[in-house]
Short mmCIF file of C-alpha atoms in Angstrom, two decimals:
data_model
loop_
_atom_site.label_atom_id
_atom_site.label_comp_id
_atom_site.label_asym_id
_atom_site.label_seq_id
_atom_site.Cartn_x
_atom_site.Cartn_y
_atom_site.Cartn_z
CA UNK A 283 -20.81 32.47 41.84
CA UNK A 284 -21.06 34.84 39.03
CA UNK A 285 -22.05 38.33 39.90
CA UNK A 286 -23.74 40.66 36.96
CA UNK A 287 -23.77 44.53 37.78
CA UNK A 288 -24.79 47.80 35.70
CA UNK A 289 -23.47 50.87 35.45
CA UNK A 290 -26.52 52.56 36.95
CA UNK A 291 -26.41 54.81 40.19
CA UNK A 292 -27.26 53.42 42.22
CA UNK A 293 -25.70 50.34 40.70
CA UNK A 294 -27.97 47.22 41.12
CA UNK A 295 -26.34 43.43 40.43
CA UNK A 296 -27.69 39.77 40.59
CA UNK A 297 -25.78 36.69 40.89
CA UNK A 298 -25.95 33.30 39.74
CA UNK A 299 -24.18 30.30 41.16
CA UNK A 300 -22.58 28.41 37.89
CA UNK A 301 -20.82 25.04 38.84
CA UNK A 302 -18.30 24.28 36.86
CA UNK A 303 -17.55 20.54 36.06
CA UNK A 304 -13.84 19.82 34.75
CA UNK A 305 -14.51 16.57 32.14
CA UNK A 306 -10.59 14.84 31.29
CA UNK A 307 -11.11 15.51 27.43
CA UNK A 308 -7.52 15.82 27.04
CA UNK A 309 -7.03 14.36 23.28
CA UNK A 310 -5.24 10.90 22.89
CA UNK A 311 -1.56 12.04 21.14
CA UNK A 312 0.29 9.82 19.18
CA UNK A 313 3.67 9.22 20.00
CA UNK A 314 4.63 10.13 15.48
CA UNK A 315 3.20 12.60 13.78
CA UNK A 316 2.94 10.12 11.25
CA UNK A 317 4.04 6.35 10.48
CA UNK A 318 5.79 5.33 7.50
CA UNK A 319 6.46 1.41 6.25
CA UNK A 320 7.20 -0.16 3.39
CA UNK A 321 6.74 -3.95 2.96
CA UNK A 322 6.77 -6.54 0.52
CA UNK A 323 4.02 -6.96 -1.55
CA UNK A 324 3.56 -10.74 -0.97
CA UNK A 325 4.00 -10.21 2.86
CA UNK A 326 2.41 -13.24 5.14
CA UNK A 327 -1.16 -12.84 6.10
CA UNK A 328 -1.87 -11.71 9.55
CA UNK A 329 1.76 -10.60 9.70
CA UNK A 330 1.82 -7.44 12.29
CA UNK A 331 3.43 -4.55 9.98
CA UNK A 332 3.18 -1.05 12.38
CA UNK A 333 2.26 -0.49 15.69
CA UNK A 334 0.81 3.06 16.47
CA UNK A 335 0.13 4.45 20.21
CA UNK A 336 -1.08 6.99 21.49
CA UNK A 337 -1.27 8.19 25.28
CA UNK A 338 -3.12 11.02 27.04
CA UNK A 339 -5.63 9.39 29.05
CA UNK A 340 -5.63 8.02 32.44
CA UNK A 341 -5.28 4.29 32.29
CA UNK A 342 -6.41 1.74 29.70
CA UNK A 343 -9.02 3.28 27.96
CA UNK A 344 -8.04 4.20 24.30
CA UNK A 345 -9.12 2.18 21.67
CA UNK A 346 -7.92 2.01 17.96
CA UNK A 347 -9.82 1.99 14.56
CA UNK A 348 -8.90 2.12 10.87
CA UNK A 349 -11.06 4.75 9.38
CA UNK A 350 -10.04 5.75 5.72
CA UNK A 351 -7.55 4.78 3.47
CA UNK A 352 -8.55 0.95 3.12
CA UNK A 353 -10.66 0.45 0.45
CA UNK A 354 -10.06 -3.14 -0.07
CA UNK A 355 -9.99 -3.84 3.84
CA UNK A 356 -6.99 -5.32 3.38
CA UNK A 357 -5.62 -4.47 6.72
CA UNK A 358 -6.87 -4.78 10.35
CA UNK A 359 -5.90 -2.96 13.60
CA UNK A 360 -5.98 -4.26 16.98
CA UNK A 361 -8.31 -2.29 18.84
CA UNK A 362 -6.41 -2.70 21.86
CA UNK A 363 -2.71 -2.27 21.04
CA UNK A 364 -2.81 -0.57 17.96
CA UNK A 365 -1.09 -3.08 15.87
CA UNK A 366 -2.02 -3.21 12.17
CA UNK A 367 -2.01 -6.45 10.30
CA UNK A 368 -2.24 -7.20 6.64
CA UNK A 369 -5.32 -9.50 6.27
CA UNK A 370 -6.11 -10.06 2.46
CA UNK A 371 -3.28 -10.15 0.01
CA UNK A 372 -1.42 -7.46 -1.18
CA UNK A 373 -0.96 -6.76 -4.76
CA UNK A 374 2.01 -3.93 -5.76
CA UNK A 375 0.58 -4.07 -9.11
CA UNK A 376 -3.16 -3.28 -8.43
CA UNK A 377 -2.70 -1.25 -5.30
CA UNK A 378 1.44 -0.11 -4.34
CA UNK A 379 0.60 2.34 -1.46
CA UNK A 380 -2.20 2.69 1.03
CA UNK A 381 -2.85 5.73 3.20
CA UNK A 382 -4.57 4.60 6.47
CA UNK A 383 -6.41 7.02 8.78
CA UNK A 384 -6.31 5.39 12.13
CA UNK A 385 -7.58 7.08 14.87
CA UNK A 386 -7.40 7.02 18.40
CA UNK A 387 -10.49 7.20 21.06
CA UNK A 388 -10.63 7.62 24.63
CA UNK A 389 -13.61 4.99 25.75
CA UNK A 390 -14.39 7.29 28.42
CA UNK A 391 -14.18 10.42 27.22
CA UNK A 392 -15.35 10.35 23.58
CA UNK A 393 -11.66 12.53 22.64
CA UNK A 394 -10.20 11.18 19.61
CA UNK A 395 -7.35 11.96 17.23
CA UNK A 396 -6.15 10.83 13.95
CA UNK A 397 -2.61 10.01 12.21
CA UNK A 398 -1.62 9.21 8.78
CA UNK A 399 0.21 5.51 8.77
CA UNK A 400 1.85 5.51 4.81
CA UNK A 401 2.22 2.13 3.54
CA UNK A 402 4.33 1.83 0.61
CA UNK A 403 4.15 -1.67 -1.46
CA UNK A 404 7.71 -2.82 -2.42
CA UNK A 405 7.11 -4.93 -5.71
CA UNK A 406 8.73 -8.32 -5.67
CA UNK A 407 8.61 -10.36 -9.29
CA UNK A 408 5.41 -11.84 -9.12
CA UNK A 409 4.59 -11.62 -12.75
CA UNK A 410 6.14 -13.63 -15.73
CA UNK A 411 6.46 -11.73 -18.49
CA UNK A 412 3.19 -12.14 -21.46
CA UNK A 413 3.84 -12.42 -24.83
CA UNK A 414 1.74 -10.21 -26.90
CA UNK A 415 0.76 -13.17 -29.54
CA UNK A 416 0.14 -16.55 -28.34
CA UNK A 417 2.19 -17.67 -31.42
CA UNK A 418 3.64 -16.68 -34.35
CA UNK A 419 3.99 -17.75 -37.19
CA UNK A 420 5.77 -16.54 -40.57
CA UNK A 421 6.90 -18.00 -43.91
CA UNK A 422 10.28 -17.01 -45.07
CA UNK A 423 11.98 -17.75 -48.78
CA UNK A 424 14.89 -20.02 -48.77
CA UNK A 425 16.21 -17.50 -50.69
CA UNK A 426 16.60 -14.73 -48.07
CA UNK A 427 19.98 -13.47 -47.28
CA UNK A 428 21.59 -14.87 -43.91
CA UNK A 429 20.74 -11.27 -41.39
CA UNK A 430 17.37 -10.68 -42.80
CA UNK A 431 14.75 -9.55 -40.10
CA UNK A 432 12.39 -12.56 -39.96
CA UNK A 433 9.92 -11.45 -36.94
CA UNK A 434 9.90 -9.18 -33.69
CA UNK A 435 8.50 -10.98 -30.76
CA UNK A 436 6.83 -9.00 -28.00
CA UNK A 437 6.95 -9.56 -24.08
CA UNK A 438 5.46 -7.68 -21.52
CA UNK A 439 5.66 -8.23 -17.71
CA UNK A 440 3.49 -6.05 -15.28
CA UNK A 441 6.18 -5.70 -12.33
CA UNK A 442 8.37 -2.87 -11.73
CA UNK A 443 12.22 -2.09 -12.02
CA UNK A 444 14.56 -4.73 -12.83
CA UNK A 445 11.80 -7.30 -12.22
CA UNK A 446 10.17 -5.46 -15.41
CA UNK A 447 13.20 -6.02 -17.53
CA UNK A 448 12.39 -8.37 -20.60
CA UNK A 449 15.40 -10.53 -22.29
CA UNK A 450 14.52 -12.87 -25.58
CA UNK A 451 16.63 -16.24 -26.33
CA UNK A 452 15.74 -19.04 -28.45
CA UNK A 453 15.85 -22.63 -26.82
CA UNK A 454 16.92 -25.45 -28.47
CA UNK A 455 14.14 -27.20 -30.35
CA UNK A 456 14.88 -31.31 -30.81
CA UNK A 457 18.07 -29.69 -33.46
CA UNK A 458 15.45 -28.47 -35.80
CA UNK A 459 16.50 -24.73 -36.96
CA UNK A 460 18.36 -23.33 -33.88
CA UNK A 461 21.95 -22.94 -36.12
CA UNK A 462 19.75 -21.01 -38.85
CA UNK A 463 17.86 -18.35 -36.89
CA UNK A 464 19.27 -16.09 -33.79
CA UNK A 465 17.08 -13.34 -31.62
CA UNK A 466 18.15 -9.95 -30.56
CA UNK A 467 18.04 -10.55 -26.55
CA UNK A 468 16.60 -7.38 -25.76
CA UNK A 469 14.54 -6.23 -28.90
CA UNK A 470 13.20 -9.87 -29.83
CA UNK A 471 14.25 -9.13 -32.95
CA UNK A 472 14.64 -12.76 -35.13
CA UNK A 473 17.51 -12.78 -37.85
#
């Protein structure tokens, strides 16, 4: 019961009877403040990768969901458990890091609360290196002098770090011209 009075003399009141019904609302918490992985970029399909969880309600009731950060639905998260999965194929070179919002819901309740799970792509050599001509050709004099530049032949390979790294060699073709000519194994320079 509420009671309302003025500051009258004689001072008058009224009163109102306000029941007050205590709802569990308490937000879902998840046990990070945020998740952090890194996997492989050609990771196994429906390979679990992170497990979030969150507590704060009263038996089984929170349920999981993937809401931003997947643009390419790539991943999926087990409503139940929490455990995300990758789904469709990963690619470092089109996509290297994906920043899920998954969020946490109590069925009962309607709470919910959200945390950041990073994913960071780690790029494994999935790309052979392109040259930039499909062939090349050049005519030379007989009379050039043995060092002369002939041709520069140009790779380029799409992965990252060390799997990125281009080296040129000639291969032996049937005896014909291998003893004449030499390349530069990192410029592609031909002398």
């Amino acid at each position: 019961i509420v009671v309302a009075q003025d500051g009258g003399d004689p001072a008058l009141s009224a009163t109102a009877e306000v029941p007050i019904v205590i709802v569990n609302k308490a937000m879902p918490v998840f046990e990070k403040q945020f998740y952090r992985i890194e996997i492989p970029e050609n990771i196994q399909l429906h390979t679990p990768v992170a497990h979030v969880q969150a507590n704060g309600s009263e038996g089984p009731r929170i349920v999981y969901s993937i809401t931003e950060g997947d643009p390419f639905r790539q991943f999926s998260i087990n409503f139940n458990t929490g455990v995300i999965h990758v789904i469709v194929p990963l690619d470092f070179e089109m996509h290297p890091a994906y920043k899920l919002n998954v969020r946490a819901t109590d069925s009962l309740t309607g709470a919910r609360s959200d945390v950041f799970v990073d994913i960071i792509l780690e790029d494994v050599n999935d790309n052979p290196p392109l040259f930039k001509e499909k062939s090349y050709e050049v005519s030379l004099s007989e009379a050039s002098v043995i060092g002369t530049s002939v041709l520069q032949v140009v790779a380029m390979d799409s992965d990252s770090g060390n799997n990125q790294i281009i080296s040129y060699q000639l291969l032996e073709d049937g005896g014909k011209n291998s003893n004449y000519f030499s390349i530069d194994r990192d410029s592609g320079v031909i002398v």
